[in-house]
Each structure stands twice: as C-alpha cells, then as structure tokens.
PDB file of N, CA and C in Angstrom:
ATOM      1  N   MET A 144     -35.338  22.984-109.239  1.00 87.00           N
ATOM      2  CA  MET A 144     -34.551  23.746-110.203  1.00 87.00           C
ATOM      3  C   MET A 144     -34.691  23.091-111.573  1.00 87.00           C
ATOM      4  N   ASP A 145     -34.786  23.900-112.604  1.00 89.00           N
ATOM      5  CA  ASP A 145     -34.841  23.406-113.982  1.00 89.00           C
ATOM      6  C   ASP A 145     -33.467  23.544-114.627  1.00 89.00           C
ATOM      7  N   CYS A 146     -33.228  22.745-115.649  1.00 90.00           N
ATOM      8  CA  CYS A 146     -31.973  22.862-116.403  1.00 90.00           C
ATOM      9  C   CYS A 146     -31.892  24.247-117.039  1.00 90.00           C
ATOM     10  N   ARG A 147     -30.668  24.771-117.097  1.00 92.00           N
ATOM     11  CA  ARG A 147     -30.417  26.056-117.747  1.00 92.00           C
ATOM     12  C   ARG A 147     -30.426  25.823-119.265  1.00 92.00           C
ATOM     13  N   PRO A 148     -31.255  26.503-120.006  1.00 92.00           N
ATOM     14  CA  PRO A 148     -31.282  26.302-121.467  1.00 92.00           C
ATOM     15  C   PRO A 148     -29.900  26.521-122.089  1.00 92.00           C
ATOM     16  N   GLY A 149     -29.515  25.595-122.948  1.00 93.00           N
ATOM     17  CA  GLY A 149     -28.258  25.710-123.676  1.00 93.00           C
ATOM     18  C   GLY A 149     -27.021  25.310-122.902  1.00 93.00           C
ATOM     19  N   CYS A 150     -27.144  24.859-121.673  1.00 95.00           N
ATOM     20  CA  CYS A 150     -25.974  24.550-120.831  1.00 95.00           C
ATOM     21  C   CYS A 150     -25.266  23.282-121.302  1.00 95.00           C
ATOM     22  N   ALA A 151     -25.900  22.146-121.163  1.00 96.00           N
ATOM     23  CA  ALA A 151     -25.395  20.829-121.584  1.00 96.00           C
ATOM     24  C   ALA A 151     -24.126  20.374-120.876  1.00 96.00           C
ATOM     25  N   ALA A 152     -23.749  21.014-119.766  1.00 96.00           N
ATOM     26  CA  ALA A 152     -22.539  20.603-119.049  1.00 96.00           C
ATOM     27  C   ALA A 152     -22.601  19.137-118.640  1.00 96.00           C
ATOM     28  N   CYS A 153     -23.775  18.663-118.225  1.00 94.00           N
ATOM     29  CA  CYS A 153     -23.898  17.273-117.784  1.00 94.00           C
ATOM     30  C   CYS A 153     -23.832  16.288-118.960  1.00 94.00           C
ATOM     31  N   CYS A 154     -23.907  16.792-120.174  1.00 96.00           N
ATOM     32  CA  CYS A 154     -23.811  15.949-121.374  1.00 96.00           C
ATOM     33  C   CYS A 154     -22.432  16.052-122.025  1.00 96.00           C
ATOM     34  N   ILE A 155     -21.559  16.831-121.422  1.00 96.00           N
ATOM     35  CA  ILE A 155     -20.214  17.025-121.963  1.00 96.00           C
ATOM     36  C   ILE A 155     -19.150  16.637-120.938  1.00 96.00           C
ATOM     37  N   ALA A 156     -19.228  17.179-119.730  1.00 95.00           N
ATOM     38  CA  ALA A 156     -18.158  17.015-118.740  1.00 95.00           C
ATOM     39  C   ALA A 156     -17.931  15.585-118.267  1.00 95.00           C
ATOM     40  N   PRO A 157     -18.966  14.843-117.857  1.00 94.00           N
ATOM     41  CA  PRO A 157     -18.691  13.513-117.297  1.00 94.00           C
ATOM     42  C   PRO A 157     -18.472  12.444-118.356  1.00 94.00           C
ATOM     43  N   SER A 158     -17.732  11.413-117.957  1.00 95.00           N
ATOM     44  CA  SER A 158     -17.632  10.229-118.799  1.00 95.00           C
ATOM     45  C   SER A 158     -18.900   9.410-118.587  1.00 95.00           C
ATOM     46  N   ILE A 159     -19.279   8.667-119.602  1.00 95.00           N
ATOM     47  CA  ILE A 159     -20.434   7.774-119.514  1.00 95.00           C
ATOM     48  C   ILE A 159     -19.966   6.420-120.028  1.00 95.00           C
ATOM     49  N   SER A 160     -19.996   5.422-119.155  1.00 94.00           N
ATOM     50  CA  SER A 160     -19.467   4.112-119.534  1.00 94.00           C
ATOM     51  C   SER A 160     -20.513   3.216-120.186  1.00 94.00           C
ATOM     52  N   SER A 161     -21.779   3.549-120.049  1.00 94.00           N
ATOM     53  CA  SER A 161     -22.815   2.721-120.665  1.00 94.00           C
ATOM     54  C   SER A 161     -23.048   3.152-122.111  1.00 94.00           C
ATOM     55  N   PRO A 162     -23.574   2.234-122.921  1.00 96.00           N
ATOM     56  CA  PRO A 162     -23.833   2.572-124.332  1.00 96.00           C
ATOM     57  C   PRO A 162     -24.856   3.688-124.483  1.00 96.00           C
ATOM     58  N   ILE A 163     -24.616   4.501-125.486  1.00 96.00           N
ATOM     59  CA  ILE A 163     -25.526   5.572-125.878  1.00 96.00           C
ATOM     60  C   ILE A 163     -25.801   5.339-127.368  1.00 96.00           C
ATOM     61  N   PRO A 164     -27.040   5.472-127.827  1.00 96.00           N
ATOM     62  CA  PRO A 164     -27.251   5.315-129.263  1.00 96.00           C
ATOM     63  C   PRO A 164     -26.311   6.234-130.054  1.00 96.00           C
ATOM     64  N   GLY A 165     -25.540   5.637-130.940  1.00 97.00           N
ATOM     65  CA  GLY A 165     -24.552   6.376-131.715  1.00 97.00           C
ATOM     66  C   GLY A 165     -23.178   6.390-131.063  1.00 97.00           C
ATOM     67  N   MET A 166     -23.095   5.964-129.811  1.00 97.00           N
ATOM     68  CA  MET A 166     -21.833   5.890-129.060  1.00 97.00           C
ATOM     69  C   MET A 166     -21.863   4.566-128.272  1.00 97.00           C
ATOM     70  N   PRO A 167     -21.679   3.441-128.942  1.00 97.00           N
ATOM     71  CA  PRO A 167     -21.876   2.141-128.308  1.00 97.00           C
ATOM     72  C   PRO A 167     -20.948   1.827-127.132  1.00 97.00           C
ATOM     73  N   THR A 168     -19.837   2.529-127.025  1.00 96.00           N
ATOM     74  CA  THR A 168     -18.939   2.300-125.892  1.00 96.00           C
ATOM     75  C   THR A 168     -19.017   3.439-124.879  1.00 96.00           C
ATOM     76  N   GLY A 169     -20.042   4.260-124.971  1.00 96.00           N
ATOM     77  CA  GLY A 169     -20.173   5.408-124.077  1.00 96.00           C
ATOM     78  C   GLY A 169     -19.372   6.577-124.597  1.00 96.00           C
ATOM     79  N   LYS A 170     -18.978   7.477-123.686  1.00 96.00           N
ATOM     80  CA  LYS A 170     -18.201   8.639-124.103  1.00 96.00           C
ATOM     81  C   LYS A 170     -17.207   9.027-123.022  1.00 96.00           C
ATOM     82  N   PRO A 171     -16.053   9.526-123.430  1.00 96.00           N
ATOM     83  CA  PRO A 171     -15.081   9.988-122.439  1.00 96.00           C
ATOM     84  C   PRO A 171     -15.468  11.350-121.873  1.00 96.00           C
ATOM     85  N   ALA A 172     -14.912  11.658-120.732  1.00 95.00           N
ATOM     86  CA  ALA A 172     -15.140  12.964-120.108  1.00 95.00           C
ATOM     87  C   ALA A 172     -14.678  14.073-121.049  1.00 95.00           C
ATOM     88  N   GLY A 173     -15.442  15.136-121.097  1.00 95.00           N
ATOM     89  CA  GLY A 173     -15.089  16.293-121.906  1.00 95.00           C
ATOM     90  C   GLY A 173     -15.547  16.220-123.348  1.00 95.00           C
ATOM     91  N   MET A 174     -16.078  15.081-123.771  1.00 97.00           N
ATOM     92  CA  MET A 174     -16.565  14.938-125.147  1.00 97.00           C
ATOM     93  C   MET A 174     -18.069  15.227-125.181  1.00 97.00           C
ATOM     94  N   ARG A 175     -18.454  15.965-126.172  1.00 97.00           N
ATOM     95  CA  ARG A 175     -19.876  16.267-126.378  1.00 97.00           C
ATOM     96  C   ARG A 175     -20.617  14.985-126.755  1.00 97.00           C
ATOM     97  N   CYS A 176     -21.743  14.723-126.102  1.00 98.00           N
ATOM     98  CA  CYS A 176     -22.554  13.555-126.438  1.00 98.00           C
ATOM     99  C   CYS A 176     -23.150  13.740-127.826  1.00 98.00           C
ATOM    100  N   ILE A 177     -23.129  12.685-128.594  1.00 98.00           N
ATOM    101  CA  ILE A 177     -23.666  12.732-129.956  1.00 98.00           C
ATOM    102  C   ILE A 177     -25.170  13.008-129.967  1.00 98.00           C
ATOM    103  N   GLN A 178     -25.836  12.778-128.846  1.00 98.00           N
ATOM    104  CA  GLN A 178     -27.282  12.969-128.782  1.00 98.00           C
ATOM    105  C   GLN A 178     -27.703  14.394-128.435  1.00 98.00           C
ATOM    106  N   LEU A 179     -26.737  15.312-128.309  1.00 97.00           N
ATOM    107  CA  LEU A 179     -27.089  16.718-128.110  1.00 97.00           C
ATOM    108  C   LEU A 179     -27.453  17.350-129.449  1.00 97.00           C
ATOM    109  N   ASP A 180     -28.540  18.084-129.471  1.00 97.00           N
ATOM    110  CA  ASP A 180     -28.912  18.769-130.709  1.00 97.00           C
ATOM    111  C   ASP A 180     -28.237  20.142-130.775  1.00 97.00           C
ATOM    112  N   ALA A 181     -28.550  20.912-131.783  1.00 96.00           N
ATOM    113  CA  ALA A 181     -27.906  22.215-131.990  1.00 96.00           C
ATOM    114  C   ALA A 181     -28.210  23.206-130.862  1.00 96.00           C
ATOM    115  N   ALA A 182     -29.320  23.006-130.148  1.00 96.00           N
ATOM    116  CA  ALA A 182     -29.686  23.872-129.027  1.00 96.00           C
ATOM    117  C   ALA A 182     -29.181  23.311-127.695  1.00 96.00           C
ATOM    118  N   ASN A 183     -28.314  22.294-127.765  1.00 95.00           N
ATOM    119  CA  ASN A 183     -27.774  21.621-126.578  1.00 95.00           C
ATOM    120  C   ASN A 183     -28.852  20.951-125.735  1.00 95.00           C
ATOM    121  N   ARG A 184     -29.820  20.372-126.400  1.00 95.00           N
ATOM    122  CA  ARG A 184     -30.864  19.596-125.729  1.00 95.00           C
ATOM    123  C   ARG A 184     -30.676  18.132-126.077  1.00 95.00           C
ATOM    124  N   CYS A 185     -30.971  17.267-125.122  1.00 95.00           N
ATOM    125  CA  CYS A 185     -30.815  15.824-125.317  1.00 95.00           C
ATOM    126  C   CYS A 185     -31.921  15.283-126.209  1.00 95.00           C
ATOM    127  N   ARG A 186     -31.513  14.629-127.275  1.00 96.00           N
ATOM    128  CA  ARG A 186     -32.490  14.009-128.176  1.00 96.00           C
ATOM    129  C   ARG A 186     -33.136  12.778-127.547  1.00 96.00           C
ATOM    130  N   LEU A 187     -32.512  12.237-126.482  1.00 96.00           N
ATOM    131  CA  LEU A 187     -33.024  11.023-125.844  1.00 96.00           C
ATOM    132  C   LEU A 187     -33.822  11.302-124.582  1.00 96.00           C
ATOM    133  N   PHE A 188     -34.046  12.563-124.254  1.00 92.00           N
ATOM    134  CA  PHE A 188     -34.780  12.884-123.033  1.00 92.00           C
ATOM    135  C   PHE A 188     -36.145  12.208-123.076  1.00 92.00           C
ATOM    136  N   GLY A 189     -36.459  11.419-122.054  1.00 92.00           N
ATOM    137  CA  GLY A 189     -37.720  10.684-121.996  1.00 92.00           C
ATOM    138  C   GLY A 189     -37.729   9.391-122.780  1.00 92.00           C
ATOM    139  N   ASP A 190     -36.646   9.077-123.441  1.00 95.00           N
ATOM    140  CA  ASP A 190     -36.519   7.864-124.256  1.00 95.00           C
ATOM    141  C   ASP A 190     -35.917   6.753-123.391  1.00 95.00           C
ATOM    142  N   PRO A 191     -36.451   5.547-123.435  1.00 95.00           N
ATOM    143  CA  PRO A 191     -35.900   4.468-122.608  1.00 95.00           C
ATOM    144  C   PRO A 191     -34.455   4.090-122.973  1.00 95.00           C
ATOM    145  N   ARG A 192     -33.978   4.503-124.136  1.00 94.00           N
ATOM    146  CA  ARG A 192     -32.582   4.217-124.516  1.00 94.00           C
ATOM    147  C   ARG A 192     -31.600   5.161-123.844  1.00 94.00           C
ATOM    148  N   ARG A 193     -32.093   6.195-123.205  1.00 94.00           N
ATOM    149  CA  ARG A 193     -31.221   7.159-122.505  1.00 94.00           C
ATOM    150  C   ARG A 193     -30.538   6.433-121.339  1.00 94.00           C
ATOM    151  N   PRO A 194     -29.216   6.564-121.218  1.00 94.00           N
ATOM    152  CA  PRO A 194     -28.514   5.885-120.130  1.00 94.00           C
ATOM    153  C   PRO A 194     -29.047   6.294-118.754  1.00 94.00           C
ATOM    154  N   ALA A 195     -29.109   5.332-117.853  1.00 93.00           N
ATOM    155  CA  ALA A 195     -29.625   5.582-116.503  1.00 93.00           C
ATOM    156  C   ALA A 195     -28.828   6.670-115.794  1.00 93.00           C
ATOM    157  N   VAL A 196     -27.519   6.712-116.026  1.00 91.00           N
ATOM    158  CA  VAL A 196     -26.696   7.731-115.369  1.00 91.00           C
ATOM    159  C   VAL A 196     -27.117   9.134-115.811  1.00 91.00           C
ATOM    160  N   CYS A 197     -27.520   9.268-117.042  1.00 92.00           N
ATOM    161  CA  CYS A 197     -27.984  10.573-117.534  1.00 92.00           C
ATOM    162  C   CYS A 197     -29.293  10.961-116.845  1.00 92.00           C
ATOM    163  N   ALA A 198     -30.198  10.011-116.764  1.00 90.00           N
ATOM    164  CA  ALA A 198     -31.483  10.286-116.132  1.00 90.00           C
ATOM    165  C   ALA A 198     -31.329  10.571-114.642  1.00 90.00           C
ATOM    166  N   SER A 199     -30.272  10.052-114.025  1.00 91.00           N
ATOM    167  CA  SER A 199     -30.085  10.253-112.586  1.00 91.00           C
ATOM    168  C   SER A 199     -29.526  11.631-112.253  1.00 91.00           C
ATOM    169  N   LEU A 200     -28.904  12.300-113.206  1.00 88.00           N
ATOM    170  CA  LEU A 200     -28.394  13.650-112.951  1.00 88.00           C
ATOM    171  C   LEU A 200     -29.556  14.633-112.922  1.00 88.00           C
ATOM    172  N   GLN A 201     -29.706  15.303-111.821  1.00 91.00           N
ATOM    173  CA  GLN A 201     -30.779  16.279-111.665  1.00 91.00           C
ATOM    174  C   GLN A 201     -30.160  17.644-111.391  1.00 91.00           C
ATOM    175  N   PRO A 202     -30.677  18.685-112.000  1.00 93.00           N
ATOM    176  CA  PRO A 202     -30.107  20.014-111.762  1.00 93.00           C
ATOM    177  C   PRO A 202     -30.229  20.415-110.301  1.00 93.00           C
ATOM    178  N   ALA A 203     -29.157  21.020-109.794  1.00 95.00           N
ATOM    179  CA  ALA A 203     -29.117  21.499-108.414  1.00 95.00           C
ATOM    180  C   ALA A 203     -28.165  22.690-108.360  1.00 95.00           C
ATOM    181  N   ILE A 204     -28.410  23.593-107.455  1.00 95.00           N
ATOM    182  CA  ILE A 204     -27.598  24.806-107.331  1.00 95.00           C
ATOM    183  C   ILE A 204     -26.114  24.478-107.197  1.00 95.00           C
ATOM    184  N   ASP A 205     -25.764  23.494-106.349  1.00 94.00           N
ATOM    185  CA  ASP A 205     -24.346  23.194-106.144  1.00 94.00           C
ATOM    186  C   ASP A 205     -23.683  22.643-107.406  1.00 94.00           C
ATOM    187  N   MET A 206     -24.413  21.928-108.237  1.00 94.00           N
ATOM    188  CA  MET A 206     -23.853  21.371-109.466  1.00 94.00           C
ATOM    189  C   MET A 206     -23.886  22.397-110.602  1.00 94.00           C
ATOM    190  N   CYS A 207     -24.962  23.115-110.733  1.00 96.00           N
ATOM    191  CA  CYS A 207     -25.156  23.991-111.889  1.00 96.00           C
ATOM    192  C   CYS A 207     -24.558  25.387-111.710  1.00 96.00           C
ATOM    193  N   GLY A 208     -24.452  25.838-110.479  1.00 95.00           N
ATOM    194  CA  GLY A 208     -23.908  27.168-110.236  1.00 95.00           C
ATOM    195  C   GLY A 208     -24.748  28.245-110.906  1.00 95.00           C
ATOM    196  N   ASP A 209     -24.078  29.333-111.268  1.00 95.00           N
ATOM    197  CA  ASP A 209     -24.765  30.471-111.879  1.00 95.00           C
ATOM    198  C   ASP A 209     -24.604  30.540-113.391  1.00 95.00           C
ATOM    199  N   SER A 210     -23.847  29.592-113.960  1.00 96.00           N
ATOM    200  CA  SER A 210     -23.592  29.646-115.401  1.00 96.00           C
ATOM    201  C   SER A 210     -23.202  28.267-115.912  1.00 96.00           C
ATOM    202  N   ALA A 211     -23.229  28.113-117.217  1.00 95.00           N
ATOM    203  CA  ALA A 211     -22.777  26.866-117.834  1.00 95.00           C
ATOM    204  C   ALA A 211     -21.301  26.624-117.525  1.00 95.00           C
ATOM    205  N   ALA A 212     -20.505  27.686-117.487  1.00 96.00           N
ATOM    206  CA  ALA A 212     -19.075  27.543-117.180  1.00 96.00           C
ATOM    207  C   ALA A 212     -18.876  27.008-115.766  1.00 96.00           C
ATOM    208  N   GLN A 213     -19.659  27.487-114.814  1.00 97.00           N
ATOM    209  CA  GLN A 213     -19.552  26.972-113.449  1.00 97.00           C
ATOM    210  C   GLN A 213     -19.974  25.510-113.385  1.00 97.00           C
ATOM    211  N   ALA A 214     -21.017  25.149-114.105  1.00 96.00           N
ATOM    212  CA  ALA A 214     -21.463  23.754-114.138  1.00 96.00           C
ATOM    213  C   ALA A 214     -20.385  22.857-114.748  1.00 96.00           C
ATOM    214  N   MET A 215     -19.770  23.303-115.834  1.00 96.00           N
ATOM    215  CA  MET A 215     -18.689  22.523-116.454  1.00 96.00           C
ATOM    216  C   MET A 215     -17.538  22.333-115.477  1.00 96.00           C
ATOM    217  N   HIS A 216     -17.165  23.380-114.778  1.00 96.00           N
ATOM    218  CA  HIS A 216     -16.060  23.304-113.809  1.00 96.00           C
ATOM    219  C   HIS A 216     -16.395  22.314-112.691  1.00 96.00           C
ATOM    220  N   PHE A 217     -17.595  22.407-112.132  1.00 96.00           N
ATOM    221  CA  PHE A 217     -18.013  21.514-111.055  1.00 96.00           C
ATOM    222  C   PHE A 217     -18.000  20.061-111.521  1.00 96.00           C
ATOM    223  N   LEU A 218     -18.617  19.801-112.674  1.00 95.00           N
ATOM    224  CA  LEU A 218     -18.712  18.428-113.165  1.00 95.00           C
ATOM    225  C   LEU A 218     -17.357  17.873-113.602  1.00 95.00           C
ATOM    226  N   ALA A 219     -16.500  18.699-114.155  1.00 94.00           N
ATOM    227  CA  ALA A 219     -15.155  18.250-114.530  1.00 94.00           C
ATOM    228  C   ALA A 219     -14.358  17.891-113.276  1.00 94.00           C
ATOM    229  N   ARG A 220     -14.492  18.692-112.243  1.00 94.00           N
ATOM    230  CA  ARG A 220     -13.806  18.403-110.978  1.00 94.00           C
ATOM    231  C   ARG A 220     -14.355  17.120-110.351  1.00 94.00           C
ATOM    232  N   LEU A 221     -15.647  16.935-110.382  1.00 92.00           N
ATOM    233  CA  LEU A 221     -16.277  15.712-109.858  1.00 92.00           C
ATOM    234  C   LEU A 221     -15.801  14.491-110.635  1.00 92.00           C
ATOM    235  N   GLU A 222     -15.686  14.624-111.943  1.00 91.00           N
ATOM    236  CA  GLU A 222     -15.191  13.527-112.788  1.00 91.00           C
ATOM    237  C   GLU A 222     -13.788  13.117-112.345  1.00 91.00           C
ATOM    238  N   ILE A 223     -12.926  14.086-112.124  1.00 91.00           N
ATOM    239  CA  ILE A 223     -11.549  13.794-111.696  1.00 91.00           C
ATOM    240  C   ILE A 223     -11.549  13.101-110.334  1.00 91.00           C
ATOM    241  N   MET A 224     -12.376  13.589-109.427  1.00 92.00           N
ATOM    242  CA  MET A 224     -12.420  13.035-108.076  1.00 92.00           C
ATOM    243  C   MET A 224     -12.968  11.615-108.038  1.00 92.00           C
ATOM    244  N   THR A 225     -13.806  11.239-108.994  1.00 88.00           N
ATOM    245  CA  THR A 225     -14.449   9.925-108.953  1.00 88.00           C
ATOM    246  C   THR A 225     -13.889   8.934-109.962  1.00 88.00           C
ATOM    247  N   SER A 226     -12.964   9.359-110.799  1.00 80.00           N
ATOM    248  CA  SER A 226     -12.394   8.417-111.789  1.00 80.00           C
ATOM    249  C   SER A 226     -11.179   7.727-111.181  1.00 80.00           C
ATOM    250  N   GLY A 227     -10.916   6.576-111.736  1.00 66.00           N
ATOM    251  CA  GLY A 227      -9.709   5.883-111.290  1.00 66.00           C
ATOM    252  C   GLY A 227     -10.010   4.683-110.588  1.00 66.00           C
TER     253      GLY A 227
END
C-alpha cells in the first residue's frame, strides 16, 4: 500500500519523542510536524535526520482506512492506548 496523497495523519496524530529538525524536543500528539510541506509531504523523507519512528510507520489498510479522517482517528486512538 502507498501513502494517500495529502493525508499526513502519521505526521500529525502521534507524539514523537525524538528530535526532529526544527523541533528539537520532538512533537506532542495532534501537532502538525514542522517538516510537513504545503502538500502534506515530509520534507525529510529519505533524509537520515528523519526520526526512526517516522521511518518505521508504514501505510497499511488497518492504520490508513479509507480516508485521512479514518487514519487520524486510528492513530489518535493508538496514541491514547500507548501513552502513559
């Protein structure tokens, strides 16, 4: 499965605790990553500075669903279940 163009749910919904260029302390859940461009594409894709957790997220039917809204809901729920 390929990423849905313009979705960016995986770059918004989860928290990221590792440093991101421009976000040295990572980012909280629900915050848009500073590395997303206007088309919701990662500026760090393929860049070694991209956090490992970002590179480990791979699109899948159960995570992405049929829409960006479904992906956001799934990832937000996963964030709640795994935080704490």
